[in-house]
Short mmCIF file of C-alpha atoms and ligand atoms in Angstrom, two decimals:
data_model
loop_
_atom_site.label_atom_id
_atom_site.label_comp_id
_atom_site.label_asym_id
_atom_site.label_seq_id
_atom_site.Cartn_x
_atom_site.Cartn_y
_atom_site.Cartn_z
CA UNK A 207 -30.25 -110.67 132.35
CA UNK A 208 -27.67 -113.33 131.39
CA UNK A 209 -27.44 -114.97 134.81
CA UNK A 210 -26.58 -118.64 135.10
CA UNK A 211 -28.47 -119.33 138.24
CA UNK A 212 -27.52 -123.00 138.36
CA UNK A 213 -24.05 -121.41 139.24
CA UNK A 214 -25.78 -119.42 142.16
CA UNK A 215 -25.87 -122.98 144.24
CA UNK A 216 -22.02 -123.61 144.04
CA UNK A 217 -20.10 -120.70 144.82
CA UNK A 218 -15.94 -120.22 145.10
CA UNK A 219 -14.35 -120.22 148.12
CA UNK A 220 -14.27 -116.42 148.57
CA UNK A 221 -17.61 -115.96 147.75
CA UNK A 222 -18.69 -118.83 150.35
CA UNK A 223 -16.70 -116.83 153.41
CA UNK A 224 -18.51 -113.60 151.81
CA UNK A 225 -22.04 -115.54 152.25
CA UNK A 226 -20.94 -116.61 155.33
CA UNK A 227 -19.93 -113.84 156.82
CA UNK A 228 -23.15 -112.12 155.94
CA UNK A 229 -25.47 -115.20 157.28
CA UNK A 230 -23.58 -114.44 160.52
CA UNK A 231 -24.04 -110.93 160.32
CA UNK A 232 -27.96 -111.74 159.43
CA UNK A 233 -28.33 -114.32 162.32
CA UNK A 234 -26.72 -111.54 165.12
CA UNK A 235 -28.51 -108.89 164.46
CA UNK A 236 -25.88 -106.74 165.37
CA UNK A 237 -22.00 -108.01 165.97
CA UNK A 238 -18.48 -106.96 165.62
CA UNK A 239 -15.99 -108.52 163.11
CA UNK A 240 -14.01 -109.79 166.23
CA UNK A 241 -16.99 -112.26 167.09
CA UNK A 242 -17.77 -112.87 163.34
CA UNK A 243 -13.88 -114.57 163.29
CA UNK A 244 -14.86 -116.22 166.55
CA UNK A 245 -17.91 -117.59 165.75
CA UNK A 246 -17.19 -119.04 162.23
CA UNK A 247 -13.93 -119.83 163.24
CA UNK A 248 -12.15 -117.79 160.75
CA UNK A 249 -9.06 -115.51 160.79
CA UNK A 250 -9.81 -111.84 161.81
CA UNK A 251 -8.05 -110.52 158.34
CA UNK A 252 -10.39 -112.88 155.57
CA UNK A 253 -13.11 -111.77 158.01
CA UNK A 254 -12.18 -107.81 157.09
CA UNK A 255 -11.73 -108.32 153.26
CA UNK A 256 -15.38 -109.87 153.17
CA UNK A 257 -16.88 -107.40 155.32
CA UNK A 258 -14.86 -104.95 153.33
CA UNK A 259 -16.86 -106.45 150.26
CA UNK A 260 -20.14 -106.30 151.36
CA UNK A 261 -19.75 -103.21 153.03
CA UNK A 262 -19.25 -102.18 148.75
CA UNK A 263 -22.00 -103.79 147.73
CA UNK A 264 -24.16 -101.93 150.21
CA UNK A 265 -25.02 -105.29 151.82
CA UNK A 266 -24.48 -104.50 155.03
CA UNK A 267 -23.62 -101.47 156.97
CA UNK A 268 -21.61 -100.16 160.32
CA UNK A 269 -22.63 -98.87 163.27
CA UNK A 270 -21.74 -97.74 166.50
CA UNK A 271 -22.06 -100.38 169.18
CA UNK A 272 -24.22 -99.69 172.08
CA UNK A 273 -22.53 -102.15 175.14
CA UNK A 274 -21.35 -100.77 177.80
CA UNK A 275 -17.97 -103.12 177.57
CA UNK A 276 -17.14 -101.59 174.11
CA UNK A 277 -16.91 -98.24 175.32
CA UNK A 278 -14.86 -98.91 177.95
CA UNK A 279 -11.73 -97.90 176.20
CA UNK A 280 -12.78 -94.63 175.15
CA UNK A 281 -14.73 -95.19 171.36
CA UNK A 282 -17.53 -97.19 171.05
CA UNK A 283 -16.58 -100.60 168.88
CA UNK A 284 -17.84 -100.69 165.46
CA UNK A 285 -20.66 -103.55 165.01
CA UNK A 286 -22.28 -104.64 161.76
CA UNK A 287 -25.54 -105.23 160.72
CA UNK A 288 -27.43 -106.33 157.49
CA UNK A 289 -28.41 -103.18 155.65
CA UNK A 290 -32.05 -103.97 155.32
CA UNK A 291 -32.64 -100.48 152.96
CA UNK A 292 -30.67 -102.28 150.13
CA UNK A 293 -33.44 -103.40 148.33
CA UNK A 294 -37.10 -105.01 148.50
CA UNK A 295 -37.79 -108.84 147.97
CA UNK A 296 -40.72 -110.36 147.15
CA UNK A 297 -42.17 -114.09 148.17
CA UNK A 298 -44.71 -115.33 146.06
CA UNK A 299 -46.98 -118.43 146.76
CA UNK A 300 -49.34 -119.96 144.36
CA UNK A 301 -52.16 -121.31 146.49
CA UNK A 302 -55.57 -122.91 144.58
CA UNK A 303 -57.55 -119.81 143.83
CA UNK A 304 -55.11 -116.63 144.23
CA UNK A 305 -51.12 -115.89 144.66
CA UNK A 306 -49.88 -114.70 147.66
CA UNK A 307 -47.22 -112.11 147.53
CA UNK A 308 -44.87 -110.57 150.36
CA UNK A 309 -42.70 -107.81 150.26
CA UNK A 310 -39.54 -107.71 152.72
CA UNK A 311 -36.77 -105.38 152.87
CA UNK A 312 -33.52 -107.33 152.66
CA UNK A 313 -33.41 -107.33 156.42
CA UNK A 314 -36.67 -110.03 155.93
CA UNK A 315 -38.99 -106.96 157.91
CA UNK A 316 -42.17 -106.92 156.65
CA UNK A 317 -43.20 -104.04 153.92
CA UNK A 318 -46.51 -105.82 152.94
CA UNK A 319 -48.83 -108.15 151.79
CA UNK A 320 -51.03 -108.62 148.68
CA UNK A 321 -53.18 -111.29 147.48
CA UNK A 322 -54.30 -111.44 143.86
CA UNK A 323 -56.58 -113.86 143.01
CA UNK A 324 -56.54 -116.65 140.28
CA UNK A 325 -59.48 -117.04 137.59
CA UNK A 326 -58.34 -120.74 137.92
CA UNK A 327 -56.53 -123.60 139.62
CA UNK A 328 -54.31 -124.66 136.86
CA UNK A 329 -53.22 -123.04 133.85
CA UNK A 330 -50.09 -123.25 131.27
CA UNK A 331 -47.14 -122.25 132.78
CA UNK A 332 -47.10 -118.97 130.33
CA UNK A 333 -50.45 -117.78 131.82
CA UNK A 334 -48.95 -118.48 135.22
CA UNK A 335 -45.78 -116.42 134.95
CA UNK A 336 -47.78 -113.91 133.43
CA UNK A 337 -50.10 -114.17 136.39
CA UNK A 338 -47.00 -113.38 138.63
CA UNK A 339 -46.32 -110.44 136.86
CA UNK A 340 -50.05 -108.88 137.30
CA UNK A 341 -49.70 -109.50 141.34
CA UNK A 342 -45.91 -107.99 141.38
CA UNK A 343 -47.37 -104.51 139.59
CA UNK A 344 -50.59 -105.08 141.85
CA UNK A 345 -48.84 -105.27 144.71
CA UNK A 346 -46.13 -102.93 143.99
CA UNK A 347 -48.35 -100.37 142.92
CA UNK A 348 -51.13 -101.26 146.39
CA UNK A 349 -47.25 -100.06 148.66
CA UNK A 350 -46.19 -97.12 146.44
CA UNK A 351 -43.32 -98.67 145.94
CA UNK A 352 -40.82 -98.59 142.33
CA UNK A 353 -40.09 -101.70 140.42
CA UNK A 354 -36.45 -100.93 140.38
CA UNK A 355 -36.17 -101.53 144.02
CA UNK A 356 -36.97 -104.80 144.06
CA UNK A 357 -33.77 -107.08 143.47
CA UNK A 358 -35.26 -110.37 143.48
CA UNK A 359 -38.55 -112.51 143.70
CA UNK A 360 -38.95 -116.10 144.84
CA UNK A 361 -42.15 -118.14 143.96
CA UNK A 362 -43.00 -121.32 146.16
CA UNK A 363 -45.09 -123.78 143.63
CA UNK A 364 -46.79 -126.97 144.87
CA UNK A 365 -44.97 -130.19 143.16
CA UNK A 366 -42.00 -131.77 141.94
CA UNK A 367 -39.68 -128.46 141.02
CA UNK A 368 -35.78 -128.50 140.86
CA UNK A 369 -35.04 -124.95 142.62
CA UNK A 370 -31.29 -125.32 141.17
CA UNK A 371 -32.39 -125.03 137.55
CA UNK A 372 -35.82 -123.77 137.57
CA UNK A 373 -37.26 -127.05 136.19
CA UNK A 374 -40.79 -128.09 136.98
CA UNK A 375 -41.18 -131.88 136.47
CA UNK A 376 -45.30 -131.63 137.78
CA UNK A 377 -47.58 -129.68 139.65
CA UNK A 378 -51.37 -129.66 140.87
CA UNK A 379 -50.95 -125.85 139.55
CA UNK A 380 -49.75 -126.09 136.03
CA UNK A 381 -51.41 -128.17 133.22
CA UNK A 382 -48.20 -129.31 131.24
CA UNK A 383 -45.50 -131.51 132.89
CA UNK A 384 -41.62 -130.89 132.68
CA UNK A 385 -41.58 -127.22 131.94
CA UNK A 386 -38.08 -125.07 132.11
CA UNK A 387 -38.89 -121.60 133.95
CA UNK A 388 -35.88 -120.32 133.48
CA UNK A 389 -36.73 -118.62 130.18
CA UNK A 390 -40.35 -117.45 131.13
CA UNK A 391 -39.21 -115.62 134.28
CA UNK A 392 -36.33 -114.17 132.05
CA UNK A 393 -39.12 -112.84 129.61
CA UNK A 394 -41.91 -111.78 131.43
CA UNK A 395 -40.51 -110.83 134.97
CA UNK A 396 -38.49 -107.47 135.72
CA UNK A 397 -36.23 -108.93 137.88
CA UNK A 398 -34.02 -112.41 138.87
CA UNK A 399 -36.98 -114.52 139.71
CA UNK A 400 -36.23 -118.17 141.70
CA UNK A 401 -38.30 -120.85 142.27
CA UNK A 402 -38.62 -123.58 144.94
CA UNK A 403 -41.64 -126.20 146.25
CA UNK A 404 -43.64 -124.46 148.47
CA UNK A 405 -43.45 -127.13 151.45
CA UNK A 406 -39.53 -126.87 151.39
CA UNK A 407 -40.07 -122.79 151.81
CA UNK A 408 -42.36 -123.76 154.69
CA UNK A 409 -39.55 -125.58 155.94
CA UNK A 410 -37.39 -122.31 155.09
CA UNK A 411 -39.67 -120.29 157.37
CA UNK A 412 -40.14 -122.42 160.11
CA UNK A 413 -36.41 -122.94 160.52
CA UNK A 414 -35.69 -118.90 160.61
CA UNK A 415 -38.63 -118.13 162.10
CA UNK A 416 -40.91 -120.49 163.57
CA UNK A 417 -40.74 -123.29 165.43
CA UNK A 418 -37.54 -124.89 163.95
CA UNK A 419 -35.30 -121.88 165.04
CA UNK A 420 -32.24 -123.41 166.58
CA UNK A 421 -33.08 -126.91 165.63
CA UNK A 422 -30.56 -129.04 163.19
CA UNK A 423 -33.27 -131.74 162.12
CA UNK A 424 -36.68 -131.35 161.92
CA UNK A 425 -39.70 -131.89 159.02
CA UNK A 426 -42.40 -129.85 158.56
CA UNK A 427 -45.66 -131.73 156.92
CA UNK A 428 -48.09 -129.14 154.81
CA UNK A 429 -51.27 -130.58 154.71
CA UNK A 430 -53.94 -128.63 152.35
CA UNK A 431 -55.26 -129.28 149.30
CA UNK A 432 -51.86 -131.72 148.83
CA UNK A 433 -49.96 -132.99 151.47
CA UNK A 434 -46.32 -131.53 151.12
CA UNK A 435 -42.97 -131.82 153.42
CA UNK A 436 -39.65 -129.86 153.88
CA UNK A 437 -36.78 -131.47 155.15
CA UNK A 438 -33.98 -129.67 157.38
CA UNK A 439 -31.21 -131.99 157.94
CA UNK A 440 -27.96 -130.36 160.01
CA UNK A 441 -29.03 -126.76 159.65
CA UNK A 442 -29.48 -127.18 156.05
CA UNK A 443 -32.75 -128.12 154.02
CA UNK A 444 -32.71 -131.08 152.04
CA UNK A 445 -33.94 -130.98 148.16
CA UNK A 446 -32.76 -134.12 146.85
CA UNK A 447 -30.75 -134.85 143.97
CA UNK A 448 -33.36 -133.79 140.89
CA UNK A 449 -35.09 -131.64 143.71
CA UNK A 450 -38.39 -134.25 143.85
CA UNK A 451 -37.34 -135.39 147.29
CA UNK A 452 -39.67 -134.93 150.05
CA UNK A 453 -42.71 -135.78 148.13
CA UNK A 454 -44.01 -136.87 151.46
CA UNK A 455 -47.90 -136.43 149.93
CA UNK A 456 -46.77 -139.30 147.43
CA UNK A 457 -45.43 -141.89 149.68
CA UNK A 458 -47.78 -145.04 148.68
CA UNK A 459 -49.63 -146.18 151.43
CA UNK A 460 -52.13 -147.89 150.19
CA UNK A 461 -51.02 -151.15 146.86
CA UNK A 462 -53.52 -150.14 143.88
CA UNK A 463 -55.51 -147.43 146.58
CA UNK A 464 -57.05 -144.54 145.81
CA UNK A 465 -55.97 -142.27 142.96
CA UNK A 466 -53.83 -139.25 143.63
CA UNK A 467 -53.42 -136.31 141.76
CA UNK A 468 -50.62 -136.86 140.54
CA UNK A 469 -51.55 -140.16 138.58
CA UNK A 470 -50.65 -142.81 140.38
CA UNK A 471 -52.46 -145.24 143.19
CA UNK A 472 -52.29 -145.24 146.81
CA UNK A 473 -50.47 -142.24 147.53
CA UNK A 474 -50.91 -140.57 151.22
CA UNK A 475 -52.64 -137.64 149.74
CA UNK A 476 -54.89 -139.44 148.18
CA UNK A 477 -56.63 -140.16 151.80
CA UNK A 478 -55.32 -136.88 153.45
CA UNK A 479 -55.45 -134.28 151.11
CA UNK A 480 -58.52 -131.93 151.21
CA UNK A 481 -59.59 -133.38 147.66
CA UNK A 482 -58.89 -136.83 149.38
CA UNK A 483 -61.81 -136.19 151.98
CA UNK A 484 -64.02 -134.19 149.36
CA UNK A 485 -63.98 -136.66 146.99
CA UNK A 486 -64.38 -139.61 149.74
CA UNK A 487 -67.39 -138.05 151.97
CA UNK A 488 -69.18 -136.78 148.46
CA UNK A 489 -72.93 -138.35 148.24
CA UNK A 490 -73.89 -136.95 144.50
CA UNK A 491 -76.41 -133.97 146.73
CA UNK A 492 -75.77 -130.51 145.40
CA UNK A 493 -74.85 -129.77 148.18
CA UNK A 494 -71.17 -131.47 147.36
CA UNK A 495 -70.00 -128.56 145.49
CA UNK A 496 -70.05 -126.02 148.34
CA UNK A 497 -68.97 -128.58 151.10
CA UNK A 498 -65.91 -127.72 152.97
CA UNK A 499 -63.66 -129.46 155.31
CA UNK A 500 -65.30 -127.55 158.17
CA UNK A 501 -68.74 -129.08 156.88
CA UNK A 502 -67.26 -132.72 156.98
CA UNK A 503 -65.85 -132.35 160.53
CA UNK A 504 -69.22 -130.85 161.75
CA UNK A 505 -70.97 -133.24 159.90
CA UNK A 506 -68.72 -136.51 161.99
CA UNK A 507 -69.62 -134.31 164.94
CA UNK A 508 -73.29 -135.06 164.51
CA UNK A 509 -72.99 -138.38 163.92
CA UNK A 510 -73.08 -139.02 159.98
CA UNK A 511 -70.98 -142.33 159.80
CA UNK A 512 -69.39 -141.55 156.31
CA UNK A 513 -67.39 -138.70 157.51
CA UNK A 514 -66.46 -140.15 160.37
CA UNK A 515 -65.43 -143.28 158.68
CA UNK A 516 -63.82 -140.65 156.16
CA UNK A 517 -61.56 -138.43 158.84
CA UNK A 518 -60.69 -141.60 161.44
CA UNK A 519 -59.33 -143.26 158.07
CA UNK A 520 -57.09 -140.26 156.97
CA UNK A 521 -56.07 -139.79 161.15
CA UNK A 522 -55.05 -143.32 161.36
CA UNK A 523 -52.99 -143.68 157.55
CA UNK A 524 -51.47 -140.09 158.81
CA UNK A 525 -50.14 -141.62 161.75
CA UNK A 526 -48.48 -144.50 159.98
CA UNK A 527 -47.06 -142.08 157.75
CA UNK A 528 -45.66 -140.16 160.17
CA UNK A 529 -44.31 -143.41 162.15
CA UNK A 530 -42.78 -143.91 158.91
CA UNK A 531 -41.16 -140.61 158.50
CA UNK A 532 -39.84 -140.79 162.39
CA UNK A 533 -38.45 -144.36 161.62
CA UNK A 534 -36.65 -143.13 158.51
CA UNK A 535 -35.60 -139.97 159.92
CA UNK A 536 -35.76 -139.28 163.68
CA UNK A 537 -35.77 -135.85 163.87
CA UNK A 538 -36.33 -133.92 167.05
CA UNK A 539 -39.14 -132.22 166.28
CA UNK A 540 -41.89 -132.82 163.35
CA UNK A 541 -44.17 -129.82 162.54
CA UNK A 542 -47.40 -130.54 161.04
CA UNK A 543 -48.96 -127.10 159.36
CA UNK A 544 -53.01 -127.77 158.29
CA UNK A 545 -54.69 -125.06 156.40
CA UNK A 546 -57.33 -124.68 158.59
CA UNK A 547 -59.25 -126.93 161.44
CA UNK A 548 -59.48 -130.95 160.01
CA UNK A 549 -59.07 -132.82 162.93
CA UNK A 550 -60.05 -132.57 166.29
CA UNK A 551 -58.90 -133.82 169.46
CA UNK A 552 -60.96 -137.72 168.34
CA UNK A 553 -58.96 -137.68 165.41
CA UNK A 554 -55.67 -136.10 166.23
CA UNK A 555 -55.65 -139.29 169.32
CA UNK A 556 -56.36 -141.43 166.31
CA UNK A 557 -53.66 -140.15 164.76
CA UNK A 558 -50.75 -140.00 167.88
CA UNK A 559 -51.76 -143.39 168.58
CA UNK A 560 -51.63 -145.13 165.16
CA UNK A 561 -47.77 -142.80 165.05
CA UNK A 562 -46.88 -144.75 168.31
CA UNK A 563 -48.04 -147.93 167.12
CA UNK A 564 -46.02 -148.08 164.58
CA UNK A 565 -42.51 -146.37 165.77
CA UNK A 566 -39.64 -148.61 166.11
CA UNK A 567 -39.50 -149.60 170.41
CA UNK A 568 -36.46 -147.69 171.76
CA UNK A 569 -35.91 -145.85 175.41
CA UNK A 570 -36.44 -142.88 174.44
CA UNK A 571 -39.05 -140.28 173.80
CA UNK A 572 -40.58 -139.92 170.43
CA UNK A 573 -39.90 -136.44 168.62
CA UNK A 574 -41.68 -133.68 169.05
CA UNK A 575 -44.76 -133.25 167.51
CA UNK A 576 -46.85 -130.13 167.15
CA UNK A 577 -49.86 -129.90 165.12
CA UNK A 578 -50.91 -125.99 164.19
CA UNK A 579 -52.82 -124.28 162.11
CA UNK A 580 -50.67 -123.30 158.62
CA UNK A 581 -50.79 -119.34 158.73
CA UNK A 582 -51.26 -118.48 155.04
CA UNK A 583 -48.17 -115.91 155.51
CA UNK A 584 -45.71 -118.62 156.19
CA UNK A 585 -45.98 -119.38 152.81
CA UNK A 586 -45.07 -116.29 151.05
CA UNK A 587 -42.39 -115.41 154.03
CA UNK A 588 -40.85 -118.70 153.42
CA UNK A 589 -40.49 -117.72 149.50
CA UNK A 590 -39.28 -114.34 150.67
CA UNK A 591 -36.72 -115.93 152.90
CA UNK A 592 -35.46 -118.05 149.24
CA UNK A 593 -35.76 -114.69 148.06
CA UNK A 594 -33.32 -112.84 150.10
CA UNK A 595 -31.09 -115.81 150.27
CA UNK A 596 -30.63 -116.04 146.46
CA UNK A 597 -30.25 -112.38 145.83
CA UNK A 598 -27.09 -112.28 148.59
CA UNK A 599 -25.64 -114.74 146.19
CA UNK A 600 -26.52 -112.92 143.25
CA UNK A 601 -24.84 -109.84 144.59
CA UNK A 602 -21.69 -111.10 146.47
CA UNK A 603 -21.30 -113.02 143.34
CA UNK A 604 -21.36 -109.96 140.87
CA UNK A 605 -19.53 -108.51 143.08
CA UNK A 606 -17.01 -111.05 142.98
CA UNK A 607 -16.89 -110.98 139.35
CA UNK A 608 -16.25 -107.33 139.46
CA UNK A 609 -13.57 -107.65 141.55
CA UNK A 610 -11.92 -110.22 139.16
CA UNK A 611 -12.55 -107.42 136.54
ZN1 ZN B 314 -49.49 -138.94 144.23
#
């Protein structure tokens, strides 16, 4: 595989009105080439030649219309629709102790799931690729289906990763820093393999699925055993220029504070992070090794002052975080996905008020801000979502270059 994927994140302009024509396609559901023109504003002829190319590249496919108004003239108008038997993605998520893989057809419908678990937390980035390529065959093999029809994978990774060029500068998951993926997917994956932080696929998945469908701004705050964030700004989600932004986790709250995974002091995951309240509620009992965040919150419930002190603490810096988020940004909405119960209602007050506190005062409501439990499958569907995304590009642009040919 010689492709340059840096390339796939700047296309030409007839490859652009090909993409877009096809995220318009993807979005309807179903829709005619009249109402593509309409809706993207575009001349009725440039929408034909791209449909005309993707139709080629087996992207998408016709069918007859089913309204009663386009049969009203005697044949039934000709809609268009993604053509989701084109090929199988697959969204992979790299979570503490095992990788979570999805399998969609390039529709984004559901073929499976798989989960293959991890021997350890962090290992060389070689081991971890390699990793990846036990839970593809795993999981390929678990749906009976053929490595050949899968056209694409995506892997979400906790940490600083530029998605444009593969780069890792750090994660949690990996023990060296500022590793180039580009050439380990190329050698030990079957197929065009992408990669992207795992809170900005969150952010993916929310936006085309979840509860940022339809909205143009809105953030979406992971908190597990990190605390991540995805930015959508205007329809689009944000990366930043060496794709570190977002590193919501490692906004300092906290001069010389407590030390965060990543190295440095006084970062917010440092006090929110499940480590964070681990670490912090931890007495030296045996007991500390098998203690989970459900134990701490049961354990405030009954009265023991240290995890109470513990969870009001992280409630109360999590609010001023977030104040600080909705004073930088003021988005409409901000979606905050746990991995499982932290806080309850005591602490998620703590929280709301400390965020209202510390809002700038204006006449008008605050966003949005809804607090849910982070469904492990958002992850992986999120990747898939990159997935599908990057292999459109892939393929309108090869079959761009073929037309040049
Ligand atoms: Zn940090």
């Amino acid at each position: 595989m010689n492709t340059d994927m840096t390339n796939l994140f700047h296309l030409d302009a007839r490859d652009s009105t090909r993409l877009r024509v096809l995220q318009c396609i993807r979005a309807a559901g179903e829709i005619s080439r009249t109402d593509i023109a309409r809706q993207l504003d575009s001349s009725p002829a440039t929408v034909t030649a791209a449909c005309v190319a993707l139709l080629d590249a087996g992207l998408i496919r016709e069918v007859r219309g089913l309204q009663s108004e386009s049969v009203q003239r005697g044949r039934p108008k000709v809609m268009l629709q993604v053509n989701g038997d084109a090929f199988a993605i697959v969204g992979m998520k790299v979570a503490r102790n095992a990788i979570l893989v999805m399998i969609v057809d390039f529709k984004g419908d559901e073929i499976g799931t798989f989960v293959s678990p991890l021997a350890a937390s962090r290992m060389s980035a070689r081991a971890l690729v390699r990793e990846m390529r036990r839970a593809l065959d795993d999981a390929l093999s678990a749906h009976g289906l053929p490595q050949s029809k899968i056209a694409g994978l995506a892997l979400g990774l906790p940490g600083f990763v530029n998605g444009e060029t593969s780069f890792m500068h750090w994660s949690s998951s990996v023990t060296e820093r500022n590793v180039n993926f580009a050439p380990l997917f190329q050698e030990l994956l079957p197929c065009p393999t992408f990669i992207d932080n795992d809170a900005n696929l969150v952010a993916k998945a929310e936006h085309l699925f979840g509860a940022g469908r339809g909205l143009r701004n809105f953030l979406v705050v992971t908190i597990e055993h990190g605390v991540g964030m995805g930015i959508v700004l205007d329809g689009e989600l944000y990366r930043g220029e060496r794709g570190c932004g977002a590193e919501f986790g490692h906004m300092k709250v906290q001069f010389d504070g407590a030390v965060c995974q990543c190295g440095q002091r006084g970062c917010l995951e440092a006090y929110v992070g499940d480590y964070a309240l681990l670490r912090d509620t931890s007495t030296g009992r045996s007991s500390d090794a098998t203690k989970t965040i459900a134990d701490i919150l049961d354990a405030a419930r009954s009265g023991d002052t240290l995890a109470h002190e513990v969870l009001d603490r992280a409630s109360r810096v999590l609010g001023v975080a977030l104040a600080n988020l909705t004073n930088l940004f003021d988005p409409e909405h901000i979606v905050i996905a746990r991995s499982r119960p932290r806080f309850d209602a005591r602490y998620t007050d703590a929280m709301t008020a400390s965020l209202a506190r510390n809002t700038v005062q204006v006449d008008a409501p605050l966003p949005k801000i809804t607090v849910r439990n982070l469904d492990q499958t958002m992850w992986a569907l999120g990747a898939a979502a990159h997935g599908i995304e990057m292999v459109s590009v892939l393929k309108i642009r090869k079959r761009g270059a073929d037309d040049v040919a």
